[in-house]
């Protein structure tokens, strides 16, 4: 059977030369490879996660995430200025309060580090998109994502607190709120609260498909949010499930989510692809702390080339169908892309 476009040829002996598809024609030179490249990665797709602590000129390295620091709002602004200058698409802010309480009240403290950082960014970089993580685990004494009643996380008791937190972020000027708590019904609850308070323009990026993953380990050091007992399996998804991801995504869209997130990213690209094929809304994937730490550790040992590994991983997320890539590598990757003329 004819499988390629080669014209019939003779090799001089009179016999016909064997024909096959010559895929290498399309890989021979950089210019031809660029011409047929299917997927583009640029800095505009990247979102930089940042950990905000109270105070000023305060920075604390996170030992399990080399290169990542908890920063006070003034330094968060500096980091966002760097990101914006490199063409990074936006920032995702997490709050790490000094005091955690039983009622998680830091989550809606308008003087807390997240609202303060948002106000500074919106004052000096008004066009730079700011997304905020909405969850209670950074603010509760026990590190749980919701309030505990009778030994269980009480879903409906938690929803109003999440809404209050989202309103505090919206009030400070956030463009999107991103609930990561995995309580049922929280997207609708946040949407109602935002609309009722004059924040119809503030969007929701839902952590719709968030798995109970071992890869969040380093984040919990960064945010001091490891649960004091138990785990998050009663609300985060079972890594074994894919159809359930579609159910979660669909219900969050019905409740009013503007964008969907899949988390983690690197080991879950089948999930990204499945959602891409089923939904037309923008999809974000979160290249989480453990994925970052693993690449950094291998690179520090000389076992992986950091630049090539990171750019390949991010490109693969785009190829799987993600629009936004949330990654701690954002500044480095944007710098490398700029050096390659792709910023
Ligand atoms: C808060 C939250 C977590 C992450 C994002 N938001 C931790 C968790 O669910 O335990 C993880 C991010 C990362 O690992 O980079 N609920």
Short mmCIF file of C-alpha atoms and ligand atoms in Angstrom, two decimals:
data_model
loop_
_atom_site.label_atom_id
_atom_site.label_comp_id
_atom_site.label_asym_id
_atom_site.label_seq_id
_atom_site.Cartn_x
_atom_site.Cartn_y
_atom_site.Cartn_z
CA UNK A 1 0.00 0.00 0.00
CA UNK A 2 1.21 3.49 -0.80
CA UNK A 3 1.95 5.23 2.50
CA UNK A 4 3.87 8.31 1.43
CA UNK A 5 4.20 10.91 -1.28
CA UNK A 6 7.42 9.65 -2.78
CA UNK A 7 7.31 9.46 -6.56
CA UNK A 8 8.21 5.97 -7.83
CA UNK A 9 11.98 5.74 -8.25
CA UNK A 10 14.47 3.26 -9.58
CA UNK A 11 17.85 2.71 -7.92
CA UNK A 12 19.67 1.99 -11.16
CA UNK A 13 19.46 -1.76 -10.82
CA UNK A 14 15.98 -1.64 -12.23
CA UNK A 15 14.30 -2.58 -8.99
CA UNK A 16 11.94 -0.19 -7.23
CA UNK A 17 13.25 1.63 -4.10
CA UNK A 18 11.37 0.77 -0.93
CA UNK A 19 8.93 3.57 -0.02
CA UNK A 20 7.78 4.64 3.43
CA UNK A 21 6.61 7.80 5.16
CA UNK A 22 9.55 10.14 5.54
CA UNK A 23 8.56 11.99 8.73
CA UNK A 24 12.07 13.33 9.13
CA UNK A 25 11.49 15.77 6.26
CA UNK A 26 9.41 17.78 8.70
CA UNK A 27 12.05 17.68 11.44
CA UNK A 28 15.22 18.36 9.49
CA UNK A 29 15.75 22.08 10.25
CA UNK A 30 14.67 24.46 13.03
CA UNK A 31 12.73 26.55 10.53
CA UNK A 32 10.71 23.60 9.22
CA UNK A 33 10.09 22.34 12.75
CA UNK A 34 8.77 25.80 13.66
CA UNK A 35 6.55 25.78 10.60
CA UNK A 36 4.78 22.56 11.59
CA UNK A 37 4.76 22.99 15.37
CA UNK A 38 1.27 22.23 16.71
CA UNK A 39 1.44 23.72 20.18
CA UNK A 40 2.63 27.12 21.38
CA UNK A 41 3.91 27.97 24.83
CA UNK A 42 4.32 31.58 25.78
CA UNK A 43 4.73 33.55 28.98
CA UNK A 44 1.18 34.86 28.64
CA UNK A 45 -0.12 31.37 29.51
CA UNK A 46 1.75 31.27 32.82
CA UNK A 47 0.37 32.15 36.24
CA UNK A 48 2.76 32.62 39.17
CA UNK A 49 1.62 31.36 42.59
CA UNK A 50 2.80 33.53 45.50
CA UNK A 51 2.60 33.10 49.29
CA UNK A 52 1.74 36.30 51.14
CA UNK A 53 2.75 36.81 54.79
CA UNK A 54 2.02 39.85 56.97
CA UNK A 55 4.58 42.60 57.46
CA UNK A 56 7.01 44.49 55.26
CA UNK A 57 10.33 43.57 53.65
CA UNK A 58 9.79 40.05 54.94
CA UNK A 59 10.89 37.02 52.98
CA UNK A 60 11.16 33.45 54.17
CA UNK A 61 12.55 30.69 51.98
CA UNK A 62 10.52 27.48 51.68
CA UNK A 63 13.09 24.71 52.13
CA UNK A 64 11.21 22.08 50.15
CA UNK A 65 10.69 24.47 47.21
CA UNK A 66 14.08 25.94 46.28
CA UNK A 67 13.62 29.42 44.80
CA UNK A 68 10.18 29.94 46.41
CA UNK A 69 9.79 32.40 49.31
CA UNK A 70 6.92 33.58 51.44
CA UNK A 71 6.77 37.32 50.88
CA UNK A 72 5.19 40.33 52.57
CA UNK A 73 2.79 42.35 50.40
CA UNK A 74 5.42 44.96 49.38
CA UNK A 75 7.65 42.15 48.05
CA UNK A 76 4.70 40.37 46.43
CA UNK A 77 4.27 43.59 44.44
CA UNK A 78 7.95 43.50 43.39
CA UNK A 79 7.55 39.89 42.26
CA UNK A 80 4.45 40.78 40.25
CA UNK A 81 6.33 43.66 38.64
CA UNK A 82 9.03 41.21 37.54
CA UNK A 83 6.41 38.78 36.28
CA UNK A 84 4.52 41.46 34.35
CA UNK A 85 7.76 42.73 32.79
CA UNK A 86 8.45 39.18 31.52
CA UNK A 87 4.94 38.87 30.09
CA UNK A 88 3.68 36.36 32.70
CA UNK A 89 -0.12 36.20 32.50
CA UNK A 90 -1.03 36.72 36.15
CA UNK A 91 -0.51 35.77 39.78
CA UNK A 92 -2.32 33.41 42.14
CA UNK A 93 -2.13 34.58 45.76
CA UNK A 94 -2.17 32.43 48.90
CA UNK A 95 -2.33 33.91 52.38
CA UNK A 96 -0.16 32.61 55.19
CA UNK A 97 -1.24 34.41 58.37
CA UNK A 98 0.92 34.49 61.51
CA UNK A 99 -2.01 33.45 63.66
CA UNK A 100 -4.37 30.60 62.81
CA UNK A 101 -7.68 30.46 64.64
CA UNK A 102 -10.54 28.08 65.23
CA UNK A 103 -12.95 30.26 63.26
CA UNK A 104 -10.49 30.88 60.35
CA UNK A 105 -11.29 34.60 60.62
CA UNK A 106 -7.98 35.50 58.98
CA UNK A 107 -9.55 34.28 55.74
CA UNK A 108 -11.73 37.40 55.54
CA UNK A 109 -9.50 39.90 57.33
CA UNK A 110 -9.38 42.92 55.02
CA UNK A 111 -6.06 43.86 56.64
CA UNK A 112 -4.62 40.39 55.97
CA UNK A 113 -1.66 39.87 53.64
CA UNK A 114 -3.74 38.81 50.62
CA UNK A 115 -6.10 41.83 50.51
CA UNK A 116 -3.13 44.10 51.21
CA UNK A 117 -1.07 42.57 48.40
CA UNK A 118 -4.03 42.86 46.01
CA UNK A 119 -4.46 46.55 46.83
CA UNK A 120 -0.76 47.24 46.18
CA UNK A 121 -0.82 45.33 42.88
CA UNK A 122 -4.01 47.05 41.75
CA UNK A 123 -2.51 50.44 42.69
CA UNK A 124 0.76 49.97 40.78
CA UNK A 125 -0.04 47.30 38.17
CA UNK A 126 -3.77 47.68 37.63
CA UNK A 127 -3.91 45.60 34.47
CA UNK A 128 -2.08 42.57 35.89
CA UNK A 129 -4.59 39.76 36.54
CA UNK A 130 -4.81 38.72 40.19
CA UNK A 131 -6.38 35.41 41.18
CA UNK A 132 -6.78 34.46 44.84
CA UNK A 133 -6.93 31.03 46.40
CA UNK A 134 -10.02 30.64 48.59
CA UNK A 135 -9.75 27.96 51.26
CA UNK A 136 -9.72 27.81 55.03
CA UNK A 137 -6.78 25.43 55.51
CA UNK A 138 -4.21 28.24 55.67
CA UNK A 139 -6.29 29.97 58.37
CA UNK A 140 -7.60 27.20 60.62
CA UNK A 141 -5.67 25.98 63.68
CA UNK A 142 -6.11 22.37 62.61
CA UNK A 143 -5.19 22.92 58.94
CA UNK A 144 -8.48 21.59 57.65
CA UNK A 145 -10.21 23.10 54.61
CA UNK A 146 -13.52 23.45 56.46
CA UNK A 147 -15.06 23.53 59.91
CA UNK A 148 -15.19 20.26 61.84
CA UNK A 149 -18.42 19.16 63.50
CA UNK A 150 -18.88 15.74 65.06
CA UNK A 151 -15.50 14.68 63.75
CA UNK A 152 -16.29 15.47 60.12
CA UNK A 153 -15.77 18.47 57.89
CA UNK A 154 -19.20 20.10 57.79
CA UNK A 155 -19.75 21.12 54.19
CA UNK A 156 -22.63 23.56 54.57
CA UNK A 157 -21.25 25.17 57.72
CA UNK A 158 -18.09 25.95 55.77
CA UNK A 159 -19.71 27.59 52.73
CA UNK A 160 -20.52 31.01 54.32
CA UNK A 161 -16.91 31.34 55.54
CA UNK A 162 -15.62 30.67 52.03
CA UNK A 163 -18.00 33.28 50.65
CA UNK A 164 -16.77 35.84 53.21
CA UNK A 165 -13.20 35.14 52.19
CA UNK A 166 -14.04 35.56 48.50
CA UNK A 167 -15.78 38.87 49.26
CA UNK A 168 -12.70 40.14 51.12
CA UNK A 169 -10.54 39.35 48.09
CA UNK A 170 -13.05 40.85 45.66
CA UNK A 171 -13.35 43.94 47.84
CA UNK A 172 -9.58 44.43 47.64
CA UNK A 173 -9.68 44.19 43.84
CA UNK A 174 -9.10 40.54 42.89
CA UNK A 175 -10.02 39.71 39.29
CA UNK A 176 -10.78 36.04 39.99
CA UNK A 177 -11.33 34.01 43.11
CA UNK A 178 -10.25 30.38 43.02
CA UNK A 179 -11.92 28.11 45.56
CA UNK A 180 -9.63 25.16 46.34
CA UNK A 181 -11.49 23.73 49.31
CA UNK A 182 -13.52 21.12 47.37
CA UNK A 183 -16.69 21.65 49.42
CA UNK A 184 -19.82 20.83 47.44
CA UNK A 185 -21.84 23.83 46.28
CA UNK A 186 -19.14 26.39 46.94
CA UNK A 187 -19.02 27.79 43.42
CA UNK A 188 -22.72 28.65 43.48
CA UNK A 189 -22.39 30.06 46.98
CA UNK A 190 -19.47 32.28 45.96
CA UNK A 191 -21.23 33.38 42.76
CA UNK A 192 -24.36 34.40 44.70
CA UNK A 193 -22.35 36.25 47.33
CA UNK A 194 -20.27 38.09 44.73
CA UNK A 195 -23.31 39.09 42.68
CA UNK A 196 -25.27 40.23 45.74
CA UNK A 197 -22.37 42.44 46.82
CA UNK A 198 -21.79 44.24 43.54
CA UNK A 199 -18.95 42.01 42.33
CA UNK A 200 -20.61 40.60 39.23
CA UNK A 201 -17.41 41.35 37.31
CA UNK A 202 -15.25 39.17 39.54
CA UNK A 203 -14.80 35.73 38.03
CA UNK A 204 -14.45 32.26 39.49
CA UNK A 205 -11.64 29.90 38.58
CA UNK A 206 -12.82 26.70 40.17
CA UNK A 207 -10.41 24.07 41.40
CA UNK A 208 -13.06 21.77 39.98
CA UNK A 209 -10.91 18.69 39.67
CA UNK A 210 -8.57 18.53 42.60
CA UNK A 211 -7.19 15.16 43.57
CA UNK A 212 -6.10 14.03 47.04
CA UNK A 213 -2.45 14.05 45.99
CA UNK A 214 0.88 13.34 47.65
CA UNK A 215 2.32 16.06 45.43
CA UNK A 216 0.96 18.85 47.68
CA UNK A 217 3.49 18.02 50.40
CA UNK A 218 5.87 20.97 49.91
CA UNK A 219 2.95 23.43 49.65
CA UNK A 220 1.81 22.43 53.10
CA UNK A 221 5.23 23.44 54.42
CA UNK A 222 4.98 26.74 52.53
CA UNK A 223 1.50 27.51 53.82
CA UNK A 224 1.76 25.77 57.19
CA UNK A 225 -1.46 24.04 56.24
CA UNK A 226 -0.83 20.34 56.82
CA UNK A 227 -3.89 18.91 58.58
CA UNK A 228 -3.09 18.15 62.23
CA UNK A 229 -4.98 14.87 61.93
CA UNK A 230 -6.56 12.86 59.15
CA UNK A 231 -6.31 13.66 55.46
CA UNK A 232 -8.27 15.41 52.73
CA UNK A 233 -9.78 12.32 51.13
CA UNK A 234 -13.33 13.16 52.24
CA UNK A 235 -13.37 16.14 49.87
CA UNK A 236 -10.48 15.87 47.41
CA UNK A 237 -10.85 13.37 44.58
CA UNK A 238 -9.59 9.82 44.37
CA UNK A 239 -6.63 9.74 41.92
CA UNK A 240 -8.20 6.62 40.41
CA UNK A 241 -11.15 8.51 38.97
CA UNK A 242 -11.57 10.16 35.59
CA UNK A 243 -15.33 10.11 34.93
CA UNK A 244 -15.82 11.78 38.28
CA UNK A 245 -13.68 14.66 36.98
CA UNK A 246 -16.28 15.29 34.29
CA UNK A 247 -19.06 15.32 36.91
CA UNK A 248 -17.15 17.79 39.10
CA UNK A 249 -16.39 20.05 36.15
CA UNK A 250 -19.97 20.00 34.93
CA UNK A 251 -21.50 20.85 38.28
CA UNK A 252 -19.05 23.70 38.85
CA UNK A 253 -19.87 25.14 35.43
CA UNK A 254 -23.58 24.86 36.19
CA UNK A 255 -22.98 26.72 39.45
CA UNK A 256 -21.24 29.55 37.59
CA UNK A 257 -17.53 28.79 37.27
CA UNK A 258 -15.85 30.81 34.50
CA UNK A 259 -12.78 28.59 34.27
CA UNK A 260 -11.89 25.10 35.42
CA UNK A 261 -8.75 23.81 37.01
CA UNK A 262 -7.15 20.38 37.05
CA UNK A 263 -4.69 19.73 39.86
CA UNK A 264 -2.01 18.32 39.92
CA UNK A 265 -0.90 18.74 36.30
CA UNK A 266 2.01 16.56 35.21
CA UNK A 267 0.59 13.20 36.27
CA UNK A 268 -2.98 14.16 35.33
CA UNK A 269 -2.73 15.26 31.71
CA UNK A 270 -5.30 12.65 30.67
CA UNK A 271 -7.75 14.53 32.87
CA UNK A 272 -6.85 17.83 31.20
CA UNK A 273 -7.37 16.27 27.79
CA UNK A 274 -10.70 14.75 28.78
CA UNK A 275 -12.04 18.08 30.03
CA UNK A 276 -10.66 19.87 26.96
CA UNK A 277 -12.62 17.51 24.72
CA UNK A 278 -15.83 17.87 26.74
CA UNK A 279 -15.98 21.57 27.63
CA UNK A 280 -15.30 24.85 25.87
CA UNK A 281 -14.51 26.91 28.96
CA UNK A 282 -10.88 27.83 29.65
CA UNK A 283 -8.93 25.17 31.52
CA UNK A 284 -6.11 25.81 33.94
CA UNK A 285 -3.76 23.17 35.24
CA UNK A 286 -1.79 23.50 38.42
CA UNK A 287 1.80 22.31 38.25
CA UNK A 288 1.89 21.77 42.00
CA UNK A 289 4.55 22.08 44.66
CA UNK A 290 5.64 18.42 44.61
CA UNK A 291 6.03 18.44 40.84
CA UNK A 292 8.17 21.56 41.17
CA UNK A 293 10.22 20.11 44.04
CA UNK A 294 10.89 16.88 42.13
CA UNK A 295 12.21 18.70 39.07
CA UNK A 296 14.27 21.11 41.19
CA UNK A 297 15.83 18.26 43.17
CA UNK A 298 16.75 16.29 40.07
CA UNK A 299 18.16 19.41 38.44
CA UNK A 300 20.20 20.27 41.55
CA UNK A 301 21.73 16.80 41.38
CA UNK A 302 22.62 17.25 37.75
CA UNK A 303 20.22 14.46 36.78
CA UNK A 304 17.92 16.63 34.67
CA UNK A 305 18.49 19.76 32.62
CA UNK A 306 16.15 22.16 34.44
CA UNK A 307 15.43 24.49 31.55
CA UNK A 308 14.65 21.78 29.04
CA UNK A 309 12.67 19.73 31.55
CA UNK A 310 10.52 22.62 32.68
CA UNK A 311 9.78 23.91 29.18
CA UNK A 312 8.94 20.38 28.01
CA UNK A 313 6.61 19.81 30.97
CA UNK A 314 4.82 23.12 30.39
CA UNK A 315 4.52 22.48 26.67
CA UNK A 316 3.02 19.08 27.44
CA UNK A 317 0.36 20.72 29.60
CA UNK A 318 -0.51 22.99 26.67
CA UNK A 319 -0.55 20.01 24.29
CA UNK A 320 -2.96 18.22 26.63
CA UNK A 321 -5.29 21.17 26.23
CA UNK A 322 -4.66 23.52 29.13
CA UNK A 323 -4.96 27.25 28.52
CA UNK A 324 -3.52 28.60 31.78
CA UNK A 325 -0.50 26.99 33.42
CA UNK A 326 -0.12 27.73 37.11
CA UNK A 327 3.50 27.07 37.95
CA UNK A 328 6.22 28.03 40.43
CA UNK A 329 8.56 27.94 37.42
CA UNK A 330 6.71 30.89 35.83
CA UNK A 331 9.46 33.52 36.20
CA UNK A 332 12.26 31.18 35.08
CA UNK A 333 10.20 29.83 32.21
CA UNK A 334 9.21 33.31 31.06
CA UNK A 335 12.87 34.31 31.13
CA UNK A 336 13.88 31.27 29.07
CA UNK A 337 11.07 31.84 26.58
CA UNK A 338 12.13 35.47 26.23
CA UNK A 339 15.71 34.35 25.56
CA UNK A 340 14.33 32.08 22.82
CA UNK A 341 12.32 34.99 21.41
CA UNK A 342 9.00 33.39 22.40
CA UNK A 343 7.85 35.65 25.24
C1 LIG B 1 -5.40 24.71 49.69
C2 LIG B 1 -4.49 24.40 48.56
C3 LIG B 1 -3.51 23.41 48.47
C4 LIG B 1 -2.86 23.62 47.26
C5 LIG B 1 -3.47 24.70 46.64
N1 LIG B 1 -4.48 25.15 47.45
C6 LIG B 1 -3.09 22.36 49.43
C7 LIG B 1 -3.95 21.25 49.76
O1 LIG B 1 -5.04 21.06 49.23
O2 LIG B 1 -3.54 20.51 50.68
C8 LIG B 1 -1.68 22.84 46.76
C9 LIG B 1 -0.78 23.59 45.82
C10 LIG B 1 0.55 22.97 45.59
O3 LIG B 1 0.85 21.85 46.05
O4 LIG B 1 1.36 23.62 44.93
N2 LIG B 1 -6.41 23.83 49.93
#
